[in-house]
Coordinates of C-alpha atoms (C1' of nucleotides) in Angstrom, one line a residue:
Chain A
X1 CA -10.5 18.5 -26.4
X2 CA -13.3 18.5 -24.1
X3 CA -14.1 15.8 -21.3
X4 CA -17.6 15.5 -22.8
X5 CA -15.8 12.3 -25.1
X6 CA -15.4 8.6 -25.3
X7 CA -13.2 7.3 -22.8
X8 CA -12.2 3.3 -23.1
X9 CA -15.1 2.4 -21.1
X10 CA -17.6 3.8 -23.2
X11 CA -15.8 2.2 -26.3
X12 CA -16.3 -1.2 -25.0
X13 CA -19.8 -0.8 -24.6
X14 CA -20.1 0.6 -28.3
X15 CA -21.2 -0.9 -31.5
X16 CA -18.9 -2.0 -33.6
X17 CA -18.6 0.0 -36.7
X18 CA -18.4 3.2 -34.9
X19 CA -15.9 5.8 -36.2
X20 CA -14.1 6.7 -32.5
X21 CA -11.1 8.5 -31.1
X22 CA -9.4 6.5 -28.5
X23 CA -6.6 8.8 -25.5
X24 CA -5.2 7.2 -23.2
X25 CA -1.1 6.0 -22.3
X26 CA 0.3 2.6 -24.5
X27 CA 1.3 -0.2 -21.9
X28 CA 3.1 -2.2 -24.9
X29 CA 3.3 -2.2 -28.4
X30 CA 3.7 -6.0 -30.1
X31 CA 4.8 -5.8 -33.9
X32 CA 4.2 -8.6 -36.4
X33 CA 5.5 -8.2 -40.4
X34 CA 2.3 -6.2 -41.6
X35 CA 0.7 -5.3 -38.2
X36 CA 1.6 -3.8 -35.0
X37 CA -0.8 -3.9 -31.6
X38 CA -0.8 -1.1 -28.9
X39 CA -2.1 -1.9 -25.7
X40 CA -4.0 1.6 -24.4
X41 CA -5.7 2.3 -21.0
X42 CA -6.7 5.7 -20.0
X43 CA -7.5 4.6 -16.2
X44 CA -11.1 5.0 -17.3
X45 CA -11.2 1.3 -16.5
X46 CA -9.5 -1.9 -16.2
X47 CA -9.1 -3.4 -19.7
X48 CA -6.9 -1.9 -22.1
X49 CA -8.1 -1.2 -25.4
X50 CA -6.3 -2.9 -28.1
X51 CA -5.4 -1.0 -31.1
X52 CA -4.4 -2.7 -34.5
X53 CA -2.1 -0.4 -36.5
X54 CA -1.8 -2.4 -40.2
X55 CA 1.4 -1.8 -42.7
X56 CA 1.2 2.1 -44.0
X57 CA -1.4 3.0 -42.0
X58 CA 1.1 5.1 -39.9
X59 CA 4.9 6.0 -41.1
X60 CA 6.9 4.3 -39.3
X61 CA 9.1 7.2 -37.6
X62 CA 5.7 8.0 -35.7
X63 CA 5.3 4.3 -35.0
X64 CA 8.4 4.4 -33.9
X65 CA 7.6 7.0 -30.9
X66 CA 4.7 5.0 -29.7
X67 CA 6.2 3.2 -27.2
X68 CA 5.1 1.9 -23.2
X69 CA 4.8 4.9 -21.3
X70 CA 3.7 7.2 -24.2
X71 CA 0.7 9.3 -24.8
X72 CA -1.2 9.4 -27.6
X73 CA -4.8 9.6 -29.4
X74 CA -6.0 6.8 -32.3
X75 CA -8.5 7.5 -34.2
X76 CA -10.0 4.7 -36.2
X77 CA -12.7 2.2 -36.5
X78 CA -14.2 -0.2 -34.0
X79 CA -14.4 -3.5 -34.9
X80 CA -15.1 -6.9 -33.2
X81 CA -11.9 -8.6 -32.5
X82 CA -11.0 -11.3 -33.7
X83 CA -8.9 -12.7 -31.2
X84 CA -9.6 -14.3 -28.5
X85 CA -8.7 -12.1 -25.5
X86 CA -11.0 -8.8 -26.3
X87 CA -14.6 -8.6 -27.7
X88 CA -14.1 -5.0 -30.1
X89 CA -10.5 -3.8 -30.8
X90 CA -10.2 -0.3 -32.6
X91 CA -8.5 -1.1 -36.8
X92 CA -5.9 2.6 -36.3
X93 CA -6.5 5.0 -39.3
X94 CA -4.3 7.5 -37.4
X95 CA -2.3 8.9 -34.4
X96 CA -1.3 12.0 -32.4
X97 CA 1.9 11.3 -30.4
X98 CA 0.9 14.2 -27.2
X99 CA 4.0 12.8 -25.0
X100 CA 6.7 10.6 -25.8
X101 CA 8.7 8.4 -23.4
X102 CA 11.8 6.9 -23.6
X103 CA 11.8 3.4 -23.5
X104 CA 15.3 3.1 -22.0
X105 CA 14.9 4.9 -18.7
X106 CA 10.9 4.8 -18.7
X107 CA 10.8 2.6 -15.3
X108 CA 7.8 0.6 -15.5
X109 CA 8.0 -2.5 -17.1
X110 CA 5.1 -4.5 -17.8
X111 CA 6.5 -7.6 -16.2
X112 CA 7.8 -8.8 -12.5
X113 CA 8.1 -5.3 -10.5
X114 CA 7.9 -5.7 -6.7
X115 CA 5.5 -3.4 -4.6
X116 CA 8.4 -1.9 -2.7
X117 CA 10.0 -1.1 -6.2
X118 CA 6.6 0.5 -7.5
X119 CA 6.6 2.7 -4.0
X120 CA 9.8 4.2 -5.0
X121 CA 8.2 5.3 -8.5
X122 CA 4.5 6.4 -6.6
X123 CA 3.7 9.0 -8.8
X124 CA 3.8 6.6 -12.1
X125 CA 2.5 3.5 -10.7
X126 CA -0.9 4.2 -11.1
X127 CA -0.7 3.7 -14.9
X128 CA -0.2 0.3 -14.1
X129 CA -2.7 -2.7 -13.9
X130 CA -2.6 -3.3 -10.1
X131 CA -2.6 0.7 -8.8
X132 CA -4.9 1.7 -11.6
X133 CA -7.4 -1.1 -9.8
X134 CA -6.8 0.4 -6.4
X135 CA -7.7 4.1 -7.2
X136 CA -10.9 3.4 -9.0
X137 CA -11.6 1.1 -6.1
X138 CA -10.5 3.9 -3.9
X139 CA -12.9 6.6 -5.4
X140 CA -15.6 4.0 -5.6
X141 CA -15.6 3.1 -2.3
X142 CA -15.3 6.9 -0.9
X143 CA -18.8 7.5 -2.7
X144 CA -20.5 4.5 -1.7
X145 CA -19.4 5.9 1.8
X146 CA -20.9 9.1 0.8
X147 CA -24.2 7.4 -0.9
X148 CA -24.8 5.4 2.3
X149 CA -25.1 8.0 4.7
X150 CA -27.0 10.1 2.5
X151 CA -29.5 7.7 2.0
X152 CA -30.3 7.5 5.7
X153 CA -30.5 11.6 6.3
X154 CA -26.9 11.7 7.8
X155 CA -25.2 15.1 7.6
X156 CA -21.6 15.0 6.6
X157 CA -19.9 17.1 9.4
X158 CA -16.0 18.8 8.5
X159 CA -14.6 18.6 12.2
X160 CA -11.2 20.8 12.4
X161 CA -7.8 19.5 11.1
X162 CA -5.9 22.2 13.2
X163 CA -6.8 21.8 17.2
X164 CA -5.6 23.6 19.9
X165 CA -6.9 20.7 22.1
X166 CA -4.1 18.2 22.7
X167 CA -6.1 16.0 25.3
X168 CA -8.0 13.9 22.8
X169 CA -5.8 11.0 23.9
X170 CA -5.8 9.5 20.5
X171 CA -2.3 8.8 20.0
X172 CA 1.2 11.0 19.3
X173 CA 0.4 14.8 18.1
X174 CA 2.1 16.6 15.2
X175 CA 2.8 20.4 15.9
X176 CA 1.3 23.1 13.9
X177 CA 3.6 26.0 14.2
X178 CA 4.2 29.3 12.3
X179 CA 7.6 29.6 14.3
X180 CA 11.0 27.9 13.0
X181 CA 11.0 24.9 14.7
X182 CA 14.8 25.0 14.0
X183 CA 16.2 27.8 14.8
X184 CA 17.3 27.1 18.3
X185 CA 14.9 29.9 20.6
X186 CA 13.1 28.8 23.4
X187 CA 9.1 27.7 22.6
X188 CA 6.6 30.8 23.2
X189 CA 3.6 29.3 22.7
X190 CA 1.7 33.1 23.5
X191 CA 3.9 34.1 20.3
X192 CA 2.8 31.4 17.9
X193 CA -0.1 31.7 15.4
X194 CA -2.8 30.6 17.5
X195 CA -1.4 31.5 20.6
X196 CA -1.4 28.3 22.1
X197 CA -0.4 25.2 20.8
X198 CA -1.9 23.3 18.2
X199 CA -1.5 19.9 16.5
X200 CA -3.2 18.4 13.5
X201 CA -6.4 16.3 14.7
X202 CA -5.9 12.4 15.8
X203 CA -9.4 12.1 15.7
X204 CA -12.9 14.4 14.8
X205 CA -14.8 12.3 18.0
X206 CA -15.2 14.9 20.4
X207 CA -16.1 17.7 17.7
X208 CA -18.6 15.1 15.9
X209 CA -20.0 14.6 19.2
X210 CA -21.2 18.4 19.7
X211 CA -22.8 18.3 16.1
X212 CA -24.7 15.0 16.7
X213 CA -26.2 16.3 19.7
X214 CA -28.2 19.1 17.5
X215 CA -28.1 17.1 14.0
X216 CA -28.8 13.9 15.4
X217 CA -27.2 12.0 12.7
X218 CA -23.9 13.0 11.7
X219 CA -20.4 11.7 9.8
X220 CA -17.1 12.9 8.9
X221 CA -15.2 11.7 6.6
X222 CA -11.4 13.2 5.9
X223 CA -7.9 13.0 7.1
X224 CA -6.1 12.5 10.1
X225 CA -2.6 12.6 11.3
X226 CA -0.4 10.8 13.9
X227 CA 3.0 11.0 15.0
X228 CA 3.5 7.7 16.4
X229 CA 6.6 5.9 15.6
X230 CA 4.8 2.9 14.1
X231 CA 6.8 1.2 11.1
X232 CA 3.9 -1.2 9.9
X233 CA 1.6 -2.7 7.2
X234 CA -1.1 -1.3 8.9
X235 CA -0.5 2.4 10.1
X236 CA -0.1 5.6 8.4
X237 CA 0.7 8.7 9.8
X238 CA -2.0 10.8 7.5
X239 CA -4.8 8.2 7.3
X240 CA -8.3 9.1 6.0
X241 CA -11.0 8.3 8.9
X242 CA -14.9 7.8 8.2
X243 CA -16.3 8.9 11.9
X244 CA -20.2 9.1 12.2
X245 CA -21.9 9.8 15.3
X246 CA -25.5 9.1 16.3
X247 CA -27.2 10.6 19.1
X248 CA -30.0 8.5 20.4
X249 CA -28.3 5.5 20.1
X250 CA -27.2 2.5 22.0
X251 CA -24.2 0.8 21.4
X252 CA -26.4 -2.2 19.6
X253 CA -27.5 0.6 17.2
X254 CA -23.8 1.5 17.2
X255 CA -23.0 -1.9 15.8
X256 CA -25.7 -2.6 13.2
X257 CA -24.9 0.6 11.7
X258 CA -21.5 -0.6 11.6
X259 CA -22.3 -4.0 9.9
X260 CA -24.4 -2.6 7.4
X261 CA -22.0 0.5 6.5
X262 CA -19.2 -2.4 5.9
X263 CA -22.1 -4.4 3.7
X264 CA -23.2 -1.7 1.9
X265 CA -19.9 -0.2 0.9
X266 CA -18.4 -3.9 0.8
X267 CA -21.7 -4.7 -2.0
X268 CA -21.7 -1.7 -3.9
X269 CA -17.8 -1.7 -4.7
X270 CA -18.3 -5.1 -5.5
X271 CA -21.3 -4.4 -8.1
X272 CA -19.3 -1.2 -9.4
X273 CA -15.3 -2.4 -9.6
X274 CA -16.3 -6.2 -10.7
X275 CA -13.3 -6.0 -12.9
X276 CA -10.7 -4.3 -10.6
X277 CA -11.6 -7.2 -8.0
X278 CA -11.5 -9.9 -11.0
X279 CA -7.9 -8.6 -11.4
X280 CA -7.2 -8.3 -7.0
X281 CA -8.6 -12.0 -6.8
X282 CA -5.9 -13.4 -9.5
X283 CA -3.2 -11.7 -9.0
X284 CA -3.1 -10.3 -5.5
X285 CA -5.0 -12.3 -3.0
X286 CA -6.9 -15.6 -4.2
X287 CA -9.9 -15.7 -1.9
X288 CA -11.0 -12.3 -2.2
X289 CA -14.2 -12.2 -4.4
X290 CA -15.2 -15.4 -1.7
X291 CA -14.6 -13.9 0.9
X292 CA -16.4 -10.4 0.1
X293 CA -19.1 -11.9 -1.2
X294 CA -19.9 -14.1 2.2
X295 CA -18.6 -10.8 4.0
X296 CA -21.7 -9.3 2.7
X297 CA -24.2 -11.9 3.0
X298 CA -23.8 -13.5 6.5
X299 CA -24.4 -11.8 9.8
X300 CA -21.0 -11.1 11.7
X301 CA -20.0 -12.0 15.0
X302 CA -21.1 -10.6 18.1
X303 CA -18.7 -11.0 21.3
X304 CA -18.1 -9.5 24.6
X305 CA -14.5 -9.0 25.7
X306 CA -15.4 -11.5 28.4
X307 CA -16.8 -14.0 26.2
X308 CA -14.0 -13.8 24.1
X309 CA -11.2 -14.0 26.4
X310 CA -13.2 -17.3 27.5
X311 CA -13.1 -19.0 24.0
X312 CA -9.3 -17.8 24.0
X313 CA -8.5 -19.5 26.9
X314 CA -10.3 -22.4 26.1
X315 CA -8.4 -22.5 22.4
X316 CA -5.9 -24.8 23.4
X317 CA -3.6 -22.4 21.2
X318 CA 0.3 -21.8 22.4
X319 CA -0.1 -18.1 22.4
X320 CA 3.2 -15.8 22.9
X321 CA 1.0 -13.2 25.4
X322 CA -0.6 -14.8 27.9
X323 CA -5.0 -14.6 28.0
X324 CA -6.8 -13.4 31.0
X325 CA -9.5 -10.9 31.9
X326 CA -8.1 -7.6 32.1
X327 CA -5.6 -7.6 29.7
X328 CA -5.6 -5.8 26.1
X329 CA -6.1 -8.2 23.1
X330 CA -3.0 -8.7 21.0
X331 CA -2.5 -9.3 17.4
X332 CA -2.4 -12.8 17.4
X333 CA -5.4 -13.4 19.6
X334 CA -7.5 -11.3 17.3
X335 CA -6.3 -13.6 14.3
X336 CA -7.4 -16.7 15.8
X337 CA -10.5 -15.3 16.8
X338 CA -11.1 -13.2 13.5
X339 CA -9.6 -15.6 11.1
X340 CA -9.7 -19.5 12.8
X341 CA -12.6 -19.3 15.4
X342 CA -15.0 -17.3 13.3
X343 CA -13.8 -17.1 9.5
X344 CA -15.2 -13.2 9.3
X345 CA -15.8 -10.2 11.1
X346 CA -16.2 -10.1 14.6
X347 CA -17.3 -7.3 16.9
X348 CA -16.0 -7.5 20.4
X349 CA -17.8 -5.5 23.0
X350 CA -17.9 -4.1 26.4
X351 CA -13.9 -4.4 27.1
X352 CA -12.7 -3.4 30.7
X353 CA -12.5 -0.1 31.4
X354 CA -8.8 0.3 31.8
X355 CA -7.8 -0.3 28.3
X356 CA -10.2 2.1 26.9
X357 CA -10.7 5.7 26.3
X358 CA -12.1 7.8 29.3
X359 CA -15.0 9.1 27.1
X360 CA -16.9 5.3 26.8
X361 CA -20.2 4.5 28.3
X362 CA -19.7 2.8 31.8
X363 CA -21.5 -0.2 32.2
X364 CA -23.3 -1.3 35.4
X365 CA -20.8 -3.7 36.8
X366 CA -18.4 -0.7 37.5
X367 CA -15.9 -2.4 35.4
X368 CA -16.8 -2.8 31.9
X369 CA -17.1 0.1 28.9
X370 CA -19.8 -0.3 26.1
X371 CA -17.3 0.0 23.8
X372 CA -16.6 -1.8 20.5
X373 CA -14.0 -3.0 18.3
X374 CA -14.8 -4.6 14.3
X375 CA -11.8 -6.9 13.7
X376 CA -11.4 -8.3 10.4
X377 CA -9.7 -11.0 9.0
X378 CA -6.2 -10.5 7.8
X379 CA -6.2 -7.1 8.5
X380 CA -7.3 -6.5 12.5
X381 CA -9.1 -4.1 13.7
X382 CA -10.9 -2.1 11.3
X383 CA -13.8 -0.2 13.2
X384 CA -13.0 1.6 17.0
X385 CA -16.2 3.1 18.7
X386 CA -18.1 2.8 21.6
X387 CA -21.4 4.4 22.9
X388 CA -20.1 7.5 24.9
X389 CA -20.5 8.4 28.6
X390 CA -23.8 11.0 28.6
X391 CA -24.3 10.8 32.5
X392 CA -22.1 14.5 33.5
X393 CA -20.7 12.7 36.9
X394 CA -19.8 9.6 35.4
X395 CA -17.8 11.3 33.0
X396 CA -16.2 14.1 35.4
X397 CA -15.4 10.9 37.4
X398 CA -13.7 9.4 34.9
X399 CA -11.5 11.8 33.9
X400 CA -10.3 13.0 37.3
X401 CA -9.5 8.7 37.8
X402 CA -7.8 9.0 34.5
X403 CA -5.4 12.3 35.9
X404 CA -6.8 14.4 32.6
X405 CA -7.2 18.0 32.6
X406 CA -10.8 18.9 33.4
X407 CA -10.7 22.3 32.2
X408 CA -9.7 21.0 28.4
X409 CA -12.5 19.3 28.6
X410 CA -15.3 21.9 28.7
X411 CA -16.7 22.5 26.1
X412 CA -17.1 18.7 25.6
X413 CA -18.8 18.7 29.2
X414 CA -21.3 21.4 28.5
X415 CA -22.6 18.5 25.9
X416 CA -23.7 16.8 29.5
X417 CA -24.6 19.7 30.9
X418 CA -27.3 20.8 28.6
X419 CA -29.6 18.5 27.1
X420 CA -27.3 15.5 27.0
X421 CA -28.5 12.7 25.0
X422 CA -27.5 8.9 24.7
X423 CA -24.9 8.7 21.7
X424 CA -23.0 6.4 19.9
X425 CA -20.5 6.4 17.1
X426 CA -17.6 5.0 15.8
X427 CA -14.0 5.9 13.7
X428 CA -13.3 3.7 10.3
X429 CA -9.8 3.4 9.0
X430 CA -10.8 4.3 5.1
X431 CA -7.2 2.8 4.2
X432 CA -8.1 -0.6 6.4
X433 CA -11.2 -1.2 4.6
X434 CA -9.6 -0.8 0.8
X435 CA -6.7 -3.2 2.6
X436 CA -9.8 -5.7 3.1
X437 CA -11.4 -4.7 -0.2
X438 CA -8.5 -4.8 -2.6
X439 CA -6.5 -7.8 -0.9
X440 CA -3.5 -5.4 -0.5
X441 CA -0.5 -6.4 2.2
X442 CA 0.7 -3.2 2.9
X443 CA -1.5 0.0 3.7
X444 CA 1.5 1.9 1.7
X445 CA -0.3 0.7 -1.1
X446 CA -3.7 1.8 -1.0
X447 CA -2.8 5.6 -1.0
X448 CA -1.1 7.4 -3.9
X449 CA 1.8 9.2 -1.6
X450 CA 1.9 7.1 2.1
X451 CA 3.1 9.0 5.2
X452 CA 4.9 6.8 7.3
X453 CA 7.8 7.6 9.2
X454 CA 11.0 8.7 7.5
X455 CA 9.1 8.8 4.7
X456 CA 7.0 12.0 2.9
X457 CA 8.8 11.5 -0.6
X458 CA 6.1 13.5 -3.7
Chain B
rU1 C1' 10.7 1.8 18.8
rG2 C1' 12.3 -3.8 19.7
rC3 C1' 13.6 -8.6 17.3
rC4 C1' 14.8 -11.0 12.6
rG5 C1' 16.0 -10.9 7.5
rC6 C1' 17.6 -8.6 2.9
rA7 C1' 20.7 -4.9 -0.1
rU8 C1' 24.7 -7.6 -6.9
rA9 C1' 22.7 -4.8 -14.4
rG10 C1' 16.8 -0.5 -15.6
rC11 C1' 13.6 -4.8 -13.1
rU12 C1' 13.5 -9.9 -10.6
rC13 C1' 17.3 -12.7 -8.8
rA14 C1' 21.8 -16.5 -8.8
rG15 C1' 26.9 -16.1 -7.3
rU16 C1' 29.6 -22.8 -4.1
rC17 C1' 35.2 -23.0 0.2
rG18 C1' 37.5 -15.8 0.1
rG19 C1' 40.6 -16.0 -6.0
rU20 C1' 38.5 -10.5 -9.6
rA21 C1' 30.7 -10.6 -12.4
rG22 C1' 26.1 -14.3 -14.2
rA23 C1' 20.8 -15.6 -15.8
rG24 C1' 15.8 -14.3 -17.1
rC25 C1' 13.0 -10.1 -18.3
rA26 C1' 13.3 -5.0 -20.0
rG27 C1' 16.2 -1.9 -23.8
rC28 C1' 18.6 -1.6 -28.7
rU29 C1' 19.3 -4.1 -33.9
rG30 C1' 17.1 -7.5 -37.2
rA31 C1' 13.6 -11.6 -38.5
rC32 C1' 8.5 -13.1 -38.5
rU33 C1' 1.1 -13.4 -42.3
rG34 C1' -3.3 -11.1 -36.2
rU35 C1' -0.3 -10.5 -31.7
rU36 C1' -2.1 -10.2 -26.7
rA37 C1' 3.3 -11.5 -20.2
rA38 C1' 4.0 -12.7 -28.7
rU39 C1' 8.1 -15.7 -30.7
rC40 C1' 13.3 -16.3 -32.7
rA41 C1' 18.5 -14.5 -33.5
rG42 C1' 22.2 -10.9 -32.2
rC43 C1' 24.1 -6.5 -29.2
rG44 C1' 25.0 -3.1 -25.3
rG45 C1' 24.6 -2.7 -20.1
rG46 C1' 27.9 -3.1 -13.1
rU47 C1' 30.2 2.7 -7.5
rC48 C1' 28.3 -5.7 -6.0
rC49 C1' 24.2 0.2 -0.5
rU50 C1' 28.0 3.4 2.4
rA51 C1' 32.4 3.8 5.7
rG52 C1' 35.9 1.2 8.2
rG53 C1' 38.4 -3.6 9.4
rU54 C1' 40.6 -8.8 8.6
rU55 C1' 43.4 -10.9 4.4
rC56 C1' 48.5 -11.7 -0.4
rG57 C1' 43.4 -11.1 -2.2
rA58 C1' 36.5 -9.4 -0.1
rG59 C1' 30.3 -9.4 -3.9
rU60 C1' 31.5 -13.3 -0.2
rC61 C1' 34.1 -12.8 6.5
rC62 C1' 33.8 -8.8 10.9
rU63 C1' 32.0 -3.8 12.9
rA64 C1' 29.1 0.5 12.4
rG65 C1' 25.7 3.3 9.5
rU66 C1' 21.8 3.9 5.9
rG67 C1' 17.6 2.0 3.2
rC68 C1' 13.8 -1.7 2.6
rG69 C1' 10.9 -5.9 4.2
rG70 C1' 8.7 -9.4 7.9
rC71 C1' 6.9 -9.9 12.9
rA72 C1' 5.6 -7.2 17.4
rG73 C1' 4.0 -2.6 19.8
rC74 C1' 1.0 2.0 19.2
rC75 C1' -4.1 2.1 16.8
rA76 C1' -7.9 3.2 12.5

RNA sequence: UGCCGCAUAGCUCAGUCGGUAGAGCAGCUGACUGUUAAUCAGCGGGUCCUAGGUUCGAGUCCUAGUGCGGCAGCCA
């Protein structure tokens, strides 16, 4: 055994008459007076290969142990098919049985099993249709990610999970600790590992930012961790973030960077995963091939906050949180925009400098930040950047206004203090954009082992 | 974390007015000339989430807890 083999993918591309050995896991096995059919997929892609055992060509007690769930390798002939539902089908002339499994207390059916019931059985869902669809899309989208920065000299950066720095501002910290968090002593931070303490990142910003301005071009792309006590479809507590940073750039280079990385990655999963997203678009969300494919081809919306909260109030629409400038957009006034006023992507700009981070650009009119949010239909905000503050005084300003702690800070204000350049970048929630690739409703679902709160089961 | 809803067979669910447990699928046994969510017949399968309470009697009503979901918040 060697991976340097067939795998089901190659098989459907072969010609028929090939001699061929088929591994891979049975979904079902269907038997008929002279003939039994196994369904096999080996995850290499979405269609299961079917394999026609006839009368004798395998004792029975072997058939017997090929059941769903099981493990095995056919070898056989290909053939054409000839029913309807499968161009080439392999004709079995024998069987190795590598694990069985019990049909009685082997969980996954192949019929009517919810998503929260597949959650509870994570680490065998992905043998099934839907989570099988999601991983390859997964992986395929994580290279295209990869490919597209490459292509334009980007350097992919690996910012630190472990800070010491716990005024990123980014949201609720988890504790990285060497000491027994339960064994009752009073905290001595001087005594821990790093002698101070330290949390798993929130963010690789302000670390990206010091490599940009010496790389130029720069992206991370890997986890990230908070501890807030959010129970929803759209947070995780370890998320995967796509950050890239650009020095010498505005925060209109910002977006059309922005746009094209969601085009780009949007096409090529679309070109590479055309049958995962057949499946997605039947069975999972309806419009989905539509609406990627005008996703990819029309320009998206550009808005300032101000504009928007405009068109908002102008809506006519009953909202439960009242509009007006100055306050922070909520859920459902992103939907209409997003999803009723615009029907795709919108990128809302230059929001008022109280609801965003201290670190942003500050516009002329001394109350507006050049920063940027990418809201998509169905599933919000997807993209969070802004062009950052470069100017040493505005940003020492800022911070003081914002009651921070300037000496945390200054490493990140040596950036200003020698050779600051204008920079932009932006953070990309990886398990947002499969949400809005895949048509999945909950984010639990895009990740083989979700981290939410109360939750850290595999 | 707040509000709302749900929890019954392996899975998906029904269970009327409070009167002692049901279906479909899955599984098992058999039938069937190539099936493809195969079909047909038969069989087995229950801590009704947990702990209290009301009642002659609770799957059903009440209280608390736990888990899950939806919406909201936090954001990516």
């Amino acid at each position: 055994m060697d991976y340097r083999r067939s795998y089901l993918r190659d098989l459907f591309a072969a010609a028929p008459g090939a001699e061929v050995e088929a591994y891979g896991w049975v979904k079902t096995r269907r038997d008929s007076k002279n003939v039994s059919f196994v369904q096999l997929n080996d995850g290499s892609c979405f269609n299961d290969l079917q394999v026609v055992v006839p009368e004798g060509a395998i004792d029975e007690s072997t058939l017997k142990r090929i059941t769903t769930g099981a493990c095995v390798r056919f070898t056989g002939t290909l053939v054409e098919s000839p029913g309807g539902k499968q161009a080439v089908e392999l004709q079995a002339k024998g069987v190795e049985v590598f694990g069985e499994a019990d049909p009685a207390t082997y969980p996954l059916q192949k019929k009517g099993a919810t998503m929260e019931f597949l959650r509870e059985i994570a680490h065998l869902r992905p043998r099934g249709n839907t989570f099988g669809a999601v991983f390859r899309v997964r992986a395929q989208a994580a290279f295209a990610i990869h490919e597209f920065f490459h292509r334009r000299g980007f350097h992919y950066i690996h910012p630190p999970i472990i800070t010491a720095s716990d005024a990123e501002g980014a949201g609720a910290m988890f504790h990285v600790t060497t000491h027994d968090p339960y064994a009752g002593k009073p905290a001595d931070p001087a005594a821990d590992f790093f002698g101070k303490p330290a949390f798993l990142t929130v963010s690789g910003q302000l670390e990206a930012e010091t490599l940009a301005l010496a790389l130029t071009n720069v992206y991370s792309f890997g986890p990230t961790f908070r501890a807030e006590n959010s129970n929803s479809a759209r947070h995780l507590a370890e998320f995967w973030m796509v950050e890239p940073e650009q020095a010498f750039c505005s925060l209109e280079g910002n977006m059309n960077l922005a746009e094209e990385f969601l085009k780009e990655v949007i096409g090529a999963v679309l070109d590479r995963c055309a049958g995962d997203l057949e499946f997605f678009n039947q069975r999972i969300e309806p419009e989905l091939l539509s609406t990627l494919s005008h996703v990819v081809n029309s320009p998206f919306e550009r808005l300032t906050y101000t504009e928007a909260i405009k068109l908002l109030e102008a809506s006519g629409e009953a909202f439960e949180f009242p509009v007006f400038w100055g306050a922070d957009l909520q859920s459902e006034h992103e939907r209409w925009l997003t999803e009723k006023k615009v029907g795709r992507p919108v990128i809302l700009t230059d929001y008022p400098k109280e609801i965003k981070a201290f670190y942003m650009r500050q516009n002329e009119d001394g109350k507006t930040v050049r920063a940027m949010d990418v809201l998509a239909p169905r599933i919000g905000e997807i993209i969070g950047g802004s062009q950052r503050e470069e100017r040493l005084d505005h940003l020492e300003a800022r911070i003081t206004e914002m009651g921070l702690p300037m000496e945390a800070y200054w490493w990140y204000l040596d950036l200003r203090r020698f050779g600051s350049a204008p920079h932009a970048g932006f953070g990309l929630g990886f398990e947002r954009l499969l949400m809005y690739v895949t048509g999945m409703k909950n984010i639990r679902d895009v990740i083989p082992y979700h981290r939410t709160p109360g939750s850290a089961e595999f």
